[in-house]
Structure formats: C-alpha cells, structure tokens
Coordinates of C-alpha atoms in Angstrom, one line a residue:
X1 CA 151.5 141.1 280.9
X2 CA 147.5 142.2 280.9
X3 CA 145.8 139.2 279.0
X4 CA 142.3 138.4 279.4
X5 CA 143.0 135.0 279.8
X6 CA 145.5 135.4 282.2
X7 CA 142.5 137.0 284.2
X8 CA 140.6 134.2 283.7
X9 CA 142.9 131.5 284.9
X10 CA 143.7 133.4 287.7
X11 CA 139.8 133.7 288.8
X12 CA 139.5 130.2 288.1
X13 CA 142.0 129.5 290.3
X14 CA 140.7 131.6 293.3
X15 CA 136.8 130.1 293.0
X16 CA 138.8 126.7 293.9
X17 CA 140.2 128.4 297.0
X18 CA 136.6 130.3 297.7
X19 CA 134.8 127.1 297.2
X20 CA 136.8 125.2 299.5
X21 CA 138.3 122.6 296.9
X22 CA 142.3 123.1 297.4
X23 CA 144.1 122.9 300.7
X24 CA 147.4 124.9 301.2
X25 CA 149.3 125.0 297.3
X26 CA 147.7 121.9 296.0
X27 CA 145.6 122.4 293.1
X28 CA 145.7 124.5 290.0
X29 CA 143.8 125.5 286.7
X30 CA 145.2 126.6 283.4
X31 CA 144.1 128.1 279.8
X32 CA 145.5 127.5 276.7
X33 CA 145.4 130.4 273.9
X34 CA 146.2 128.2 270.9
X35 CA 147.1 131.3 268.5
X36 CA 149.4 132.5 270.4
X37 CA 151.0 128.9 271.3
X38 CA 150.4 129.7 275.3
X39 CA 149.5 128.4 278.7
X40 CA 149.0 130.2 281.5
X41 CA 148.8 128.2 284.8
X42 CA 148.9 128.8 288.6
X43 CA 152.6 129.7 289.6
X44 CA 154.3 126.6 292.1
X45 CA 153.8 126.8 295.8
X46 CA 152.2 130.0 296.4
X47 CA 148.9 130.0 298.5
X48 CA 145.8 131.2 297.1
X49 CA 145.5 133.5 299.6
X50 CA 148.2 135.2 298.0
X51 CA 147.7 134.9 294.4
X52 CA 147.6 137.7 292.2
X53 CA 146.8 137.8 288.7
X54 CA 150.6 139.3 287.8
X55 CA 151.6 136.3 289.4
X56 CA 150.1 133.4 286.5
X57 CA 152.8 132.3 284.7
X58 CA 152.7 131.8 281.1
X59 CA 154.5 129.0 279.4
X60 CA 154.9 127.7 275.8
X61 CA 153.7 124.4 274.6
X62 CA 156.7 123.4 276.0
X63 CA 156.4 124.2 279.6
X64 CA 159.3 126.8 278.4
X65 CA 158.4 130.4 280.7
X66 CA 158.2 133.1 278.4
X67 CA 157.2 135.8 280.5
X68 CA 159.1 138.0 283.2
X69 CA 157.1 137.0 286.4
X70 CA 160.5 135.4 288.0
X71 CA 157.9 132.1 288.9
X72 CA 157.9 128.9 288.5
X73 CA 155.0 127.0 286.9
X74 CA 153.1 124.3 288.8
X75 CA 154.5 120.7 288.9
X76 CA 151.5 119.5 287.2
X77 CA 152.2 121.8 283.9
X78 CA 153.8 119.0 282.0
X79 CA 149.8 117.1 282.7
X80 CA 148.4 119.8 281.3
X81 CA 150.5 120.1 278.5
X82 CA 149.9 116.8 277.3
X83 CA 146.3 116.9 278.1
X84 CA 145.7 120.1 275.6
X85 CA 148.6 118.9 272.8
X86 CA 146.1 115.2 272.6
X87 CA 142.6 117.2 273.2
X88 CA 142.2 119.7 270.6
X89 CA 138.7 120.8 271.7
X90 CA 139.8 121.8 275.2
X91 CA 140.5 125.3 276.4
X92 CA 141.2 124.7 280.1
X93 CA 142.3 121.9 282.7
X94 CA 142.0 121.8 286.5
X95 CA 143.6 119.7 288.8
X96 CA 142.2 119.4 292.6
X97 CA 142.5 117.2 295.9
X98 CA 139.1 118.1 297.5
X99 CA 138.1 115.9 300.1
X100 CA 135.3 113.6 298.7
X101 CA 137.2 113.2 295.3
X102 CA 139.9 112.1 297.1
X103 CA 137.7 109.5 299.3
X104 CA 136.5 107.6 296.1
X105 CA 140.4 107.9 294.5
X106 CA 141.6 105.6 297.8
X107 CA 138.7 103.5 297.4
X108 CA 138.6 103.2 293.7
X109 CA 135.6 103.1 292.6
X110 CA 133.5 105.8 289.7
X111 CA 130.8 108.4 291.6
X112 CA 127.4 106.6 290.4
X113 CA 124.7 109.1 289.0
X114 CA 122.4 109.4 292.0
X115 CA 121.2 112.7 291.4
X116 CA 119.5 114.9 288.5
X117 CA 122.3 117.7 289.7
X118 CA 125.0 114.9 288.5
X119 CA 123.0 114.0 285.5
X120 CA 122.5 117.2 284.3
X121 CA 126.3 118.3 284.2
X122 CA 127.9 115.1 283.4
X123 CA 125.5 112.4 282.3
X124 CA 127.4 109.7 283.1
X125 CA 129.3 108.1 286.7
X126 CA 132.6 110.5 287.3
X127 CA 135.2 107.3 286.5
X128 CA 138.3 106.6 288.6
X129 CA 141.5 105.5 287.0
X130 CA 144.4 103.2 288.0
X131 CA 147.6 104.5 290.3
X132 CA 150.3 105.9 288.6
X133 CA 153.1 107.9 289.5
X134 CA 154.3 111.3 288.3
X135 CA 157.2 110.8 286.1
X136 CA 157.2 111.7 282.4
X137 CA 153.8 111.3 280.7
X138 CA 152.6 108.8 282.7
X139 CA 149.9 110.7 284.1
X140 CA 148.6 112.9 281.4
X141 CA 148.6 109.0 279.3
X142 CA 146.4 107.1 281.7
X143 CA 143.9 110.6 281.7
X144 CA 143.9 110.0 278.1
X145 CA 143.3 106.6 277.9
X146 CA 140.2 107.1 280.6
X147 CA 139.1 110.0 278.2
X148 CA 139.0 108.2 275.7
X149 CA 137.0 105.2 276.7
X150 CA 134.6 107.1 278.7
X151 CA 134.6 110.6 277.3
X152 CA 133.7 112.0 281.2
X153 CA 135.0 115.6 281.5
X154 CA 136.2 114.9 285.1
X155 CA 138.0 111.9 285.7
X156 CA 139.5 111.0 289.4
X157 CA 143.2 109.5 289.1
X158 CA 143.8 106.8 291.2
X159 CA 145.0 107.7 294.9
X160 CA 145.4 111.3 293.5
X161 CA 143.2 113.4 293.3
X162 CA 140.4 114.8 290.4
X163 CA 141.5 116.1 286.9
X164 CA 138.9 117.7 284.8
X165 CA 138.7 119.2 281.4
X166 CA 136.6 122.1 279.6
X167 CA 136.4 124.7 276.8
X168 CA 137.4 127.1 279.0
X169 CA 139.5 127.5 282.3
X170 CA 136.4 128.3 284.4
X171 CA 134.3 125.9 283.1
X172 CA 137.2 123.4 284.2
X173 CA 136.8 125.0 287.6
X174 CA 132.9 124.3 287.5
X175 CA 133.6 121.2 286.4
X176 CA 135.6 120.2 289.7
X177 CA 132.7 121.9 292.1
X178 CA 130.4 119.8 290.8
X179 CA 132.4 117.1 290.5
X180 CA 132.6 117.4 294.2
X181 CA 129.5 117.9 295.0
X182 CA 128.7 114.8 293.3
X183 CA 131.1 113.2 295.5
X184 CA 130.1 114.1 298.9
X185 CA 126.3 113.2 298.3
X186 CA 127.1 110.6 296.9
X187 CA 129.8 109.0 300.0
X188 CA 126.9 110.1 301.9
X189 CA 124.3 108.3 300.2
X190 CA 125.9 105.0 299.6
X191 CA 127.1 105.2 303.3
X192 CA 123.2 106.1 304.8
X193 CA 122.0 103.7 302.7
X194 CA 123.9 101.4 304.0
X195 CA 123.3 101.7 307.7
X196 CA 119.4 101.6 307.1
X197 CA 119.6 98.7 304.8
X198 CA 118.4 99.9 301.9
X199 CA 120.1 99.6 298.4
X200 CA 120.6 102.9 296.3
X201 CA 121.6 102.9 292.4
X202 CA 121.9 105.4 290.0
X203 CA 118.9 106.9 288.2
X204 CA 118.1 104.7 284.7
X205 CA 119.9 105.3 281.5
X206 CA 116.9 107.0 280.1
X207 CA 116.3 109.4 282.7
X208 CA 119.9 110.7 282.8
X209 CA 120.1 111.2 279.1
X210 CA 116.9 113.4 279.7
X211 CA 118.2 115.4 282.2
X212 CA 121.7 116.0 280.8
X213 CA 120.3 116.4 276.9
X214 CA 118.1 119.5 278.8
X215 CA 120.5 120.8 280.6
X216 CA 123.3 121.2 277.8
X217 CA 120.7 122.2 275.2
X218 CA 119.4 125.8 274.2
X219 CA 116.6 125.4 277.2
X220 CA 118.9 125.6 279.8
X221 CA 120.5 129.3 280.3
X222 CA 120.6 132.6 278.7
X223 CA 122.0 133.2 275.1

C-alpha cells in the first residue's frame, strides 16, 4: 500500500485543489512507475477535500485495479493510459478545468507568449486542439497528434479543459498552474488591450528562446 509514488500523486493532486485549479471532483493527476507496470491516479468522484493518500488507486497498463482500495479510478484513466503507453519520456499527466484554460478551450484559440513567466516554463503559445468526445481513444489520439506537431507540455483540448504532461506527477501539476496563470494574464491582457486600443503580441522568437533556454538550463535552480 505505502509507495512513494503513490504519495506523490496524491500531493499532486491536493496542490490542484490548494491552488484553486479543480472545482468539485473534476480534475486529476497520475504517475506511472514503469518497472513495476503501474499507475496510480486520483480515485472517481471523491472531493479533494476528502482525499487521502490510501485512497489513490493503482491500476495496470490496462486500467485493470490491482490494489485493495475498493475505488474506482478516474474516468479519464483510459487518457492517461494512452498518453504514457505513446510518450515514453513521461512520468506524470494532469488533467484540469480551471477557469481561464477553459475560457480559451470555448474560444479556441492557443495562449500567445506575452510574458517572460510563460517563456520561461514553456517557450512556446499553450496550443488548443479540436472538439472531441470521450469515447475510446479519441481523446488521448488528438493529445497526441497536438504533441506531436507542437511538442508543448500542456495542451488545452477543445471545449474541455487543459491536459498537461511531465517527468513527474508534480511537475504535471506545475505544469497546469502555470499553464493557468498564463491563461488568466493573458484573457486579461488581450481584453485591456483591447478596450484602450492598443495591440499586444507575444514577445519575439529570440527573446523567448532566451528566456526559456535560461530557465531550463543549469542557471536556473539548485542541483
């Protein structure tokens, strides 16, 4: 039962409730241990104010339960599934409906890089998908496909909500704040600037590359 990344997944899960990100049940994050063929993912329906660690369930590459919990999986397990059986460098996924993500998923249209804060994470607009419904693969395929032609860690699916990817299941958690954060300065921006008449775009290429190569390389942080 007592798995380090079980703890994990469950604390990733709780900074999406703490940081305001996932209303009622909606959301989730997950972590794959790839030894031991395992995922372990918020349980179905249960409110995050109620979540316990015991209460992560842990499912085979399947979606199969194979522990003793009694609890069903989230809905969005088969998503995951797909998403680490086609992305072999990924350790964690996180699905969220925040409020701003889900602003630019009605509208359809990618969060531009306004900010150094959004060039320094992601280094490129957060893209936006088509609609698709929830049957079979249908979502974790059209992630894929925007994966792979954009290679964003955070992608916003259509009408839906925000899907985001990492080596680890908190780093897929950090990946959704900032996605949001991204997202409401940037509805904020592009709405201000609109009311005072004056265009905004995104920083230049060159400028973003220099922010984000900084920020993901040895400078940035402690060893």
């Amino acid at each position: 039962m007592n798995s380090p990344l079980r703890k994990e997944v469950w604390e990733a899960n709780i900074s999406l409730w703490k940081n305001g990100l996932v209303y009622g049940t909606q959301g989730n994050v997950s972590g794959i241990d790839r030894r031991g063929g395992s995922v372990y993912i918020k349980p179905s329906g249960v409110v995050y104010e109620k979540l316990t660690e015991k209460m992560i369930v842990e499912v085979d590459l399947k979606g199969a339960v194979v522990d003793k919990s009694g609890l069903k999986p989230s809905v969005d397990t088969p998503h995951h599934l797909f998403l680490y059986k086609n992305l072999k460098g990924i350790g964690g996924v996180c699905h969220t409906h925040s409020k701003f993500i889900t602003v630019f998923s009605v509208i359809g249209i990618p969060i531009p890089v306004l900010t150094t804060a959004h060039a320094d994470v992601f280094g490129k607009e957060i893209p936006v998908s088509r609609y698709v419904d929830n049957t079979g693969d249908k979502i974790g395929m059209e992630l894929l496909k925007v994966y792979e032609k954009t290679g964003s860690t955070a992608i916003i699916l259509g009408r839906h909500g925000l899907f985001t990817v990492g080596e680890s299941p908190s780093k897929s958690a950090f990946y959704a704040l900032m996605a949001e954060y991204c997202a409401e300065v940037s509805y904020y921006a592009l709405t201000g600037s609109k009311l005072i008449g004056k265009k905004v775009g995104p920083l230049e290429k060159k400028e973003i590359e220099k922010w984000y190569s900084r920020y993901h390389s040895s400078r940035y942080g402690q060893k």
